[in-house]
PDB file of C-alpha atoms in Angstrom:
ATOM      1  CA  UNK Q1460     145.650  84.196  93.056  1.00 28.00           C
ATOM      2  CA  UNK Q1461     148.407  86.715  93.683  1.00 31.00           C
ATOM      3  CA  UNK Q1462     148.074  90.468  93.403  1.00 33.00           C
ATOM      4  CA  UNK Q1463     150.440  90.303  90.422  1.00 33.00           C
ATOM      5  CA  UNK Q1464     147.951  88.075  88.617  1.00 34.00           C
ATOM      6  CA  UNK Q1465     145.112  90.498  89.313  1.00 43.00           C
ATOM      7  CA  UNK Q1466     147.154  93.478  88.068  1.00 50.00           C
ATOM      8  CA  UNK Q1467     147.196  92.366  84.457  1.00 46.00           C
ATOM      9  CA  UNK Q1468     148.414  94.716  81.742  1.00 51.00           C
ATOM     10  CA  UNK Q1469     145.794  95.943  79.215  1.00 56.00           C
ATOM     11  CA  UNK Q1470     147.119  93.698  76.423  1.00 53.00           C
ATOM     12  CA  UNK Q1471     146.943  90.696  78.751  1.00 51.00           C
ATOM     13  CA  UNK Q1472     143.318  91.413  79.647  1.00 48.00           C
ATOM     14  CA  UNK Q1473     142.456  91.928  75.960  1.00 49.00           C
ATOM     15  CA  UNK Q1474     144.079  88.618  75.070  1.00 52.00           C
ATOM     16  CA  UNK Q1475     142.173  86.906  77.869  1.00 48.00           C
ATOM     17  CA  UNK Q1476     138.859  88.136  76.474  1.00 50.00           C
ATOM     18  CA  UNK Q1477     139.901  87.204  72.941  1.00 49.00           C
ATOM     19  CA  UNK Q1478     140.312  83.638  74.179  1.00 48.00           C
ATOM     20  CA  UNK Q1479     136.806  83.393  75.685  1.00 47.00           C
ATOM     21  CA  UNK Q1480     134.918  85.315  72.982  1.00 46.00           C
ATOM     22  CA  UNK Q1481     133.237  82.355  71.266  1.00 48.00           C
ATOM     23  CA  UNK Q1482     131.487  81.039  74.402  1.00 51.00           C
ATOM     24  CA  UNK Q1483     131.416  84.246  76.436  1.00 51.00           C
ATOM     25  CA  UNK Q1484     127.650  84.840  76.431  1.00 53.00           C
ATOM     26  CA  UNK Q1485     126.830  81.205  77.226  1.00 46.00           C
ATOM     27  CA  UNK Q1486     129.384  81.081  80.040  1.00 48.00           C
ATOM     28  CA  UNK Q1487     128.032  84.257  81.631  1.00 52.00           C
ATOM     29  CA  UNK Q1488     124.511  82.865  81.498  1.00 53.00           C
ATOM     30  CA  UNK Q1489     125.601  79.689  83.279  1.00 43.00           C
ATOM     31  CA  UNK Q1490     127.788  81.367  85.908  1.00 52.00           C
ATOM     32  CA  UNK Q1491     125.149  83.980  86.802  1.00 53.00           C
ATOM     33  CA  UNK Q1492     122.418  81.315  86.991  1.00 52.00           C
ATOM     34  CA  UNK Q1493     120.556  83.216  84.290  1.00 60.00           C
ATOM     35  CA  UNK Q1494     120.511  86.492  86.227  1.00 70.00           C
ATOM     36  CA  UNK Q1495     122.593  88.318  83.605  1.00 76.00           C
ATOM     37  CA  UNK Q1496     119.568  88.526  81.303  1.00 79.00           C
ATOM     38  CA  UNK Q1497     117.539  90.268  84.037  1.00 86.00           C
ATOM     39  CA  UNK Q1498     120.416  92.627  84.795  1.00 88.00           C
ATOM     40  CA  UNK Q1499     120.701  93.641  81.149  1.00 89.00           C
ATOM     41  CA  UNK Q1500     116.976  94.396  80.994  1.00 92.00           C
ATOM     42  CA  UNK Q1501     117.425  96.728  83.955  1.00 95.00           C
ATOM     43  CA  UNK Q1502     120.338  98.442  82.188  1.00 96.00           C
ATOM     44  CA  UNK Q1503     118.162  99.019  79.116  1.00 96.00           C
ATOM     45  CA  UNK Q1504     115.448 100.586  81.293  1.00 96.00           C
ATOM     46  CA  UNK Q1505     117.960 102.841  83.054  1.00 97.00           C
ATOM     47  CA  UNK Q1506     119.580 104.018  79.802  1.00 98.00           C
ATOM     48  CA  UNK Q1507     116.095 104.710  78.378  1.00 97.00           C
ATOM     49  CA  UNK Q1508     117.363 105.053  74.808  1.00 98.00           C
ATOM     50  CA  UNK Q1509     115.047 106.867  72.408  1.00 97.00           C
ATOM     51  CA  UNK Q1510     114.779 106.857  68.598  1.00 97.00           C
ATOM     52  CA  UNK Q1511     117.516 108.975  67.074  1.00 96.00           C
ATOM     53  CA  UNK Q1512     119.637 109.172  70.215  1.00 98.00           C
ATOM     54  CA  UNK Q1513     123.284 108.136  70.133  1.00 98.00           C
ATOM     55  CA  UNK Q1514     124.336 105.499  72.665  1.00 98.00           C
ATOM     56  CA  UNK Q1515     127.895 104.345  73.326  1.00 98.00           C
ATOM     57  CA  UNK Q1516     128.007 100.805  74.708  1.00 98.00           C
ATOM     58  CA  UNK Q1517     131.454 100.255  76.199  1.00 98.00           C
ATOM     59  CA  UNK Q1518     132.862  96.789  76.919  1.00 93.00           C
ATOM     60  CA  UNK Q1519     130.150  95.633  74.538  1.00 95.00           C
ATOM     61  CA  UNK Q1520     131.943  92.386  73.757  1.00 89.00           C
ATOM     62  CA  UNK Q1521     129.961  90.455  71.153  1.00 91.00           C
ATOM     63  CA  UNK Q1522     127.211  93.070  71.053  1.00 94.00           C
ATOM     64  CA  UNK Q1523     124.594  91.242  73.127  1.00 90.00           C
ATOM     65  CA  UNK Q1524     124.288  94.235  75.450  1.00 93.00           C
ATOM     66  CA  UNK Q1525     123.840  96.619  72.481  1.00 97.00           C
ATOM     67  CA  UNK Q1526     120.804  94.936  70.944  1.00 96.00           C
ATOM     68  CA  UNK Q1527     118.167  96.393  73.332  1.00 95.00           C
ATOM     69  CA  UNK Q1528     119.338  99.925  72.481  1.00 97.00           C
ATOM     70  CA  UNK Q1529     119.248  99.245  68.740  1.00 97.00           C
ATOM     71  CA  UNK Q1530     115.686  97.932  69.022  1.00 96.00           C
ATOM     72  CA  UNK Q1531     114.502 101.293  70.384  1.00 97.00           C
ATOM     73  CA  UNK Q1532     115.629 103.060  67.223  1.00 97.00           C
ATOM     74  CA  UNK Q1533     118.695 104.606  68.863  1.00 98.00           C
ATOM     75  CA  UNK Q1534     122.036 104.631  67.053  1.00 98.00           C
ATOM     76  CA  UNK Q1535     124.239 102.423  69.216  1.00 98.00           C
ATOM     77  CA  UNK Q1536     127.995 102.023  68.900  1.00 98.00           C
ATOM     78  CA  UNK Q1537     129.336  98.810  70.482  1.00 98.00           C
ATOM     79  CA  UNK Q1538     132.918  99.488  71.583  1.00 98.00           C
ATOM     80  CA  UNK Q1539     135.439  97.071  73.074  1.00 95.00           C
ATOM     81  CA  UNK Q1540     139.207  96.684  73.338  1.00 91.00           C
ATOM     82  CA  UNK Q1541     139.110  92.948  72.586  1.00 89.00           C
ATOM     83  CA  UNK Q1542     139.415  92.366  68.854  1.00 91.00           C
ATOM     84  CA  UNK Q1543     138.381  88.751  69.368  1.00 89.00           C
ATOM     85  CA  UNK Q1544     135.105  89.845  70.945  1.00 87.00           C
ATOM     86  CA  UNK Q1545     134.474  92.367  68.172  1.00 93.00           C
ATOM     87  CA  UNK Q1546     135.122  89.793  65.453  1.00 93.00           C
ATOM     88  CA  UNK Q1547     132.646  87.333  66.961  1.00 91.00           C
ATOM     89  CA  UNK Q1548     130.121  90.133  67.433  1.00 93.00           C
ATOM     90  CA  UNK Q1549     130.457  91.323  63.831  1.00 96.00           C
ATOM     91  CA  UNK Q1550     129.838  87.801  62.572  1.00 95.00           C
ATOM     92  CA  UNK Q1551     126.636  87.604  64.608  1.00 93.00           C
ATOM     93  CA  UNK Q1552     125.357  91.166  64.161  1.00 96.00           C
ATOM     94  CA  UNK Q1553     126.746  92.482  60.897  1.00 97.00           C
ATOM     95  CA  UNK Q1554     124.645  95.668  60.953  1.00 96.00           C
ATOM     96  CA  UNK Q1555     126.094  97.028  64.197  1.00 97.00           C
ATOM     97  CA  UNK Q1556     129.024  99.514  63.925  1.00 98.00           C
ATOM     98  CA  UNK Q1557     131.491  97.632  66.152  1.00 98.00           C
ATOM     99  CA  UNK Q1558     134.434  99.856  67.099  1.00 98.00           C
ATOM    100  CA  UNK Q1559     137.755  99.004  68.722  1.00 97.00           C
ATOM    101  CA  UNK Q1560     138.603 101.363  71.549  1.00 96.00           C
ATOM    102  CA  UNK Q1561     140.348 101.789  74.892  1.00 95.00           C
ATOM    103  CA  UNK Q1562     137.994 103.151  77.550  1.00 96.00           C
ATOM    104  CA  UNK Q1563     140.749 105.437  78.838  1.00 97.00           C
ATOM    105  CA  UNK Q1564     141.365 106.960  75.360  1.00 97.00           C
ATOM    106  CA  UNK Q1565     138.080 106.768  73.484  1.00 98.00           C
ATOM    107  CA  UNK Q1566     138.246 107.330  69.698  1.00 97.00           C
ATOM    108  CA  UNK Q1567     135.326 109.780  69.677  1.00 98.00           C
ATOM    109  CA  UNK Q1568     134.939 113.562  69.665  1.00 98.00           C
ATOM    110  CA  UNK Q1569     133.684 115.584  72.627  1.00 98.00           C
ATOM    111  CA  UNK Q1570     129.958 115.825  73.402  1.00 98.00           C
ATOM    112  CA  UNK Q1571     128.810 113.164  70.920  1.00 98.00           C
ATOM    113  CA  UNK Q1572     126.599 110.700  72.816  1.00 98.00           C
ATOM    114  CA  UNK Q1573     123.289 111.112  74.585  1.00 98.00           C
ATOM    115  CA  UNK Q1574     124.132 108.152  76.812  1.00 98.00           C
ATOM    116  CA  UNK Q1575     127.216 106.107  77.630  1.00 98.00           C
ATOM    117  CA  UNK Q1576     126.872 102.747  79.302  1.00 98.00           C
ATOM    118  CA  UNK Q1577     129.183  99.954  80.391  1.00 97.00           C
ATOM    119  CA  UNK Q1578     128.140  96.604  81.872  1.00 93.00           C
ATOM    120  CA  UNK Q1579     130.536  94.333  83.739  1.00 88.00           C
ATOM    121  CA  UNK Q1580     133.569  95.932  82.138  1.00 88.00           C
ATOM    122  CA  UNK Q1581     134.627  98.940  84.186  1.00 94.00           C
ATOM    123  CA  UNK Q1582     136.490  96.867  86.767  1.00 88.00           C
ATOM    124  CA  UNK Q1583     138.638  95.433  83.953  1.00 84.00           C
ATOM    125  CA  UNK Q1584     139.861  98.888  82.896  1.00 90.00           C
ATOM    126  CA  UNK Q1585     143.318  99.587  84.287  1.00 87.00           C
ATOM    127  CA  UNK Q1586     142.583 103.251  85.120  1.00 95.00           C
ATOM    128  CA  UNK Q1587     138.971 103.479  86.290  1.00 96.00           C
ATOM    129  CA  UNK Q1588     139.075 107.219  86.959  1.00 97.00           C
ATOM    130  CA  UNK Q1589     140.485 108.000  83.499  1.00 98.00           C
ATOM    131  CA  UNK Q1590     137.694 105.928  81.952  1.00 98.00           C
ATOM    132  CA  UNK Q1591     135.018 107.792  83.921  1.00 98.00           C
ATOM    133  CA  UNK Q1592     136.480 111.109  82.746  1.00 98.00           C
ATOM    134  CA  UNK Q1593     136.554 109.900  79.137  1.00 98.00           C
ATOM    135  CA  UNK Q1594     132.915 108.838  79.352  1.00 98.00           C
ATOM    136  CA  UNK Q1595     132.095 112.347  80.571  1.00 98.00           C
ATOM    137  CA  UNK Q1596     134.069 113.918  77.720  1.00 98.00           C
ATOM    138  CA  UNK Q1597     132.211 112.091  74.947  1.00 98.00           C
ATOM    139  CA  UNK Q1598     128.765 112.629  76.523  1.00 98.00           C
ATOM    140  CA  UNK Q1599     126.790 115.674  75.439  1.00 98.00           C
ATOM    141  CA  UNK Q1600     125.755 118.215  78.114  1.00 98.00           C
ATOM    142  CA  UNK Q1601     122.595 116.912  79.756  1.00 98.00           C
ATOM    143  CA  UNK Q1602     123.473 113.346  78.795  1.00 98.00           C
ATOM    144  CA  UNK Q1603     123.828 110.396  81.109  1.00 98.00           C
ATOM    145  CA  UNK Q1604     125.992 107.476  82.088  1.00 98.00           C
ATOM    146  CA  UNK Q1605     124.735 104.076  83.264  1.00 98.00           C
ATOM    147  CA  UNK Q1606     127.148 101.592  84.806  1.00 98.00           C
ATOM    148  CA  UNK Q1607     126.193  98.038  85.671  1.00 94.00           C
ATOM    149  CA  UNK Q1608     128.865  96.295  87.696  1.00 92.00           C
ATOM    150  CA  UNK Q1609     129.329  93.571  90.247  1.00 87.00           C
ATOM    151  CA  UNK Q1610     129.291  95.038  93.736  1.00 90.00           C
ATOM    152  CA  UNK Q1611     128.991  94.079  97.396  1.00 88.00           C
ATOM    153  CA  UNK Q1612     125.906  92.230  98.702  1.00 86.00           C
ATOM    154  CA  UNK Q1613     124.214  94.259 101.406  1.00 86.00           C
ATOM    155  CA  UNK Q1614     123.208  91.352 103.688  1.00 79.00           C
ATOM    156  CA  UNK Q1615     126.253  90.031 105.546  1.00 76.00           C
ATOM    157  CA  UNK Q1616     125.280  86.295 105.625  1.00 76.00           C
ATOM    158  CA  UNK Q1617     124.556  86.349 101.894  1.00 72.00           C
ATOM    159  CA  UNK Q1618     127.806  88.240 101.256  1.00 74.00           C
ATOM    160  CA  UNK Q1619     129.724  85.367 102.851  1.00 77.00           C
ATOM    161  CA  UNK Q1620     127.923  82.760 100.720  1.00 77.00           C
ATOM    162  CA  UNK Q1621     128.474  84.845  97.600  1.00 72.00           C
ATOM    163  CA  UNK Q1622     132.199  85.193  98.251  1.00 72.00           C
ATOM    164  CA  UNK Q1623     132.483  81.441  98.741  1.00 71.00           C
ATOM    165  CA  UNK Q1624     130.707  80.879  95.422  1.00 67.00           C
ATOM    166  CA  UNK Q1625     133.030  83.242  93.598  1.00 65.00           C
ATOM    167  CA  UNK Q1626     136.240  81.688  94.838  1.00 63.00           C
ATOM    168  CA  UNK Q1627     135.247  78.014  95.160  1.00 71.00           C
ATOM    169  CA  UNK Q1628     132.343  77.222  92.866  1.00 66.00           C
ATOM    170  CA  UNK Q1629     132.981  79.590  89.981  1.00 67.00           C
ATOM    171  CA  UNK Q1630     136.358  78.195  88.801  1.00 66.00           C
ATOM    172  CA  UNK Q1631     135.190  74.552  88.438  1.00 71.00           C
ATOM    173  CA  UNK Q1632     131.986  75.659  86.700  1.00 64.00           C
ATOM    174  CA  UNK Q1633     134.052  77.835  84.364  1.00 62.00           C
ATOM    175  CA  UNK Q1634     136.294  74.874  83.577  1.00 66.00           C
ATOM    176  CA  UNK Q1635     133.237  72.945  82.419  1.00 65.00           C
ATOM    177  CA  UNK Q1636     131.809  75.600  80.107  1.00 58.00           C
ATOM    178  CA  UNK Q1637     134.586  78.038  79.179  1.00 58.00           C
ATOM    179  CA  UNK Q1638     137.444  77.781  76.707  1.00 58.00           C
ATOM    180  CA  UNK Q1639     139.687  79.679  79.143  1.00 62.00           C
ATOM    181  CA  UNK Q1640     138.684  78.966  82.769  1.00 58.00           C
ATOM    182  CA  UNK Q1641     141.689  80.863  84.158  1.00 64.00           C
ATOM    183  CA  UNK Q1642     140.060  84.025  82.843  1.00 63.00           C
ATOM    184  CA  UNK Q1643     137.144  83.490  85.186  1.00 62.00           C
ATOM    185  CA  UNK Q1644     139.429  82.998  88.164  1.00 66.00           C
ATOM    186  CA  UNK Q1645     140.831  86.438  87.344  1.00 70.00           C
ATOM    187  CA  UNK Q1646     137.303  87.838  87.030  1.00 69.00           C
ATOM    188  CA  UNK Q1647     136.290  86.412  90.411  1.00 71.00           C
ATOM    189  CA  UNK Q1648     139.284  88.066  92.066  1.00 75.00           C
ATOM    190  CA  UNK Q1649     138.563  91.370  90.313  1.00 76.00           C
ATOM    191  CA  UNK Q1650     135.003  91.313  91.678  1.00 77.00           C
ATOM    192  CA  UNK Q1651     136.252  90.834  95.240  1.00 78.00           C
ATOM    193  CA  UNK Q1652     138.691  93.740  94.870  1.00 81.00           C
ATOM    194  CA  UNK Q1653     136.127  96.165  93.407  1.00 89.00           C
ATOM    195  CA  UNK Q1654     134.862  99.186  95.429  1.00 92.00           C
ATOM    196  CA  UNK Q1655     131.466  98.994  97.087  1.00 93.00           C
ATOM    197  CA  UNK Q1656     128.447 100.989  95.939  1.00 96.00           C
ATOM    198  CA  UNK Q1657     129.298 104.197  97.798  1.00 96.00           C
ATOM    199  CA  UNK Q1658     132.929 103.949  96.705  1.00 96.00           C
ATOM    200  CA  UNK Q1659     132.079 103.824  92.996  1.00 97.00           C
ATOM    201  CA  UNK Q1660     129.534 106.636  93.370  1.00 98.00           C
ATOM    202  CA  UNK Q1661     132.246 108.814  94.903  1.00 98.00           C
ATOM    203  CA  UNK Q1662     134.560 108.107  91.984  1.00 98.00           C
ATOM    204  CA  UNK Q1663     131.815 109.091  89.544  1.00 98.00           C
ATOM    205  CA  UNK Q1664     131.407 112.422  91.330  1.00 98.00           C
ATOM    206  CA  UNK Q1665     135.164 112.987  91.404  1.00 98.00           C
ATOM    207  CA  UNK Q1666     135.250 112.431  87.629  1.00 98.00           C
ATOM    208  CA  UNK Q1667     132.709 115.231  87.143  1.00 98.00           C
ATOM    209  CA  UNK Q1668     129.381 113.405  86.963  1.00 98.00           C
ATOM    210  CA  UNK Q1669     126.473 114.984  88.842  1.00 98.00           C
ATOM    211  CA  UNK Q1670     123.226 113.646  90.375  1.00 98.00           C
ATOM    212  CA  UNK Q1671     124.831 110.261  90.921  1.00 98.00           C
ATOM    213  CA  UNK Q1672     122.732 107.455  92.345  1.00 97.00           C
ATOM    214  CA  UNK Q1673     122.714 103.686  92.469  1.00 97.00           C
ATOM    215  CA  UNK Q1674     120.248 100.847  92.780  1.00 97.00           C
ATOM    216  CA  UNK Q1675     121.081  97.356  94.014  1.00 96.00           C
ATOM    217  CA  UNK Q1676     120.101  94.304  91.983  1.00 94.00           C
ATOM    218  CA  UNK Q1677     120.003  90.756  93.377  1.00 89.00           C
ATOM    219  CA  UNK Q1678     120.723  91.959  96.881  1.00 90.00           C
ATOM    220  CA  UNK Q1679     123.745  94.011  95.879  1.00 91.00           C
ATOM    221  CA  UNK Q1680     125.494  91.304  93.857  1.00 87.00           C
ATOM    222  CA  UNK Q1681     125.174  93.895  91.089  1.00 91.00           C
ATOM    223  CA  UNK Q1682     124.715  97.646  91.379  1.00 95.00           C
ATOM    224  CA  UNK Q1683     123.291  99.929  88.725  1.00 97.00           C
ATOM    225  CA  UNK Q1684     124.894 103.388  88.876  1.00 98.00           C
ATOM    226  CA  UNK Q1685     123.721 106.499  87.040  1.00 98.00           C
ATOM    227  CA  UNK Q1686     125.038 110.018  86.631  1.00 98.00           C
ATOM    228  CA  UNK Q1687     124.487 113.085  84.438  1.00 98.00           C
ATOM    229  CA  UNK Q1688     126.682 115.605  82.675  1.00 98.00           C
ATOM    230  CA  UNK Q1689     125.752 119.146  83.629  1.00 97.00           C
ATOM    231  CA  UNK Q1690     124.338 121.206  80.778  1.00 89.00           C
TER     232      UNK Q1690
END
């Protein structure tokens, strides 16, 4: 894959996700060897949504990631820039208030949400720093952000095996289960190009988040980042 392919325009990325919406959750389950369900449980614990709180779930796709927050009694808003994803999600979960939105220009007022979270979507935003600032803007003082994203395995031998899986095994598996396997080639390349744990934590701090920290999942394949908005 060339750098030009990785640097897709926002409308191209949105179209790519529109194309894979119908089988997106199944494909992720297969490609992650079932680990995505464990990762999402850890996100729900980190967000710690409470009854009556307002939670913004960015890159929510079909709404699968939003369900744990809704079950706590929190008011959750699933937001995504892919209309195809939102349409599939609305068909499956008619009661959720799916909202179309660009993470770099969120359609919400200042200081609205108790928590903002995004899982496996931040690396697909063209301007990561703008998105982190927008998340801060819409979070109330004292509120929190939780980011779950692919990262860099901490054990060097495993990191080599993981990279080989991404670039060699993932595309043929995606061809077998996905309606748009080229999308998963793009996703594999975007994972390789993503900052490591310390790099993303630094960008969170630069965007204005305080008390930033991260926790590795599955040996650093995924990292769970958290930050707070000063009161």
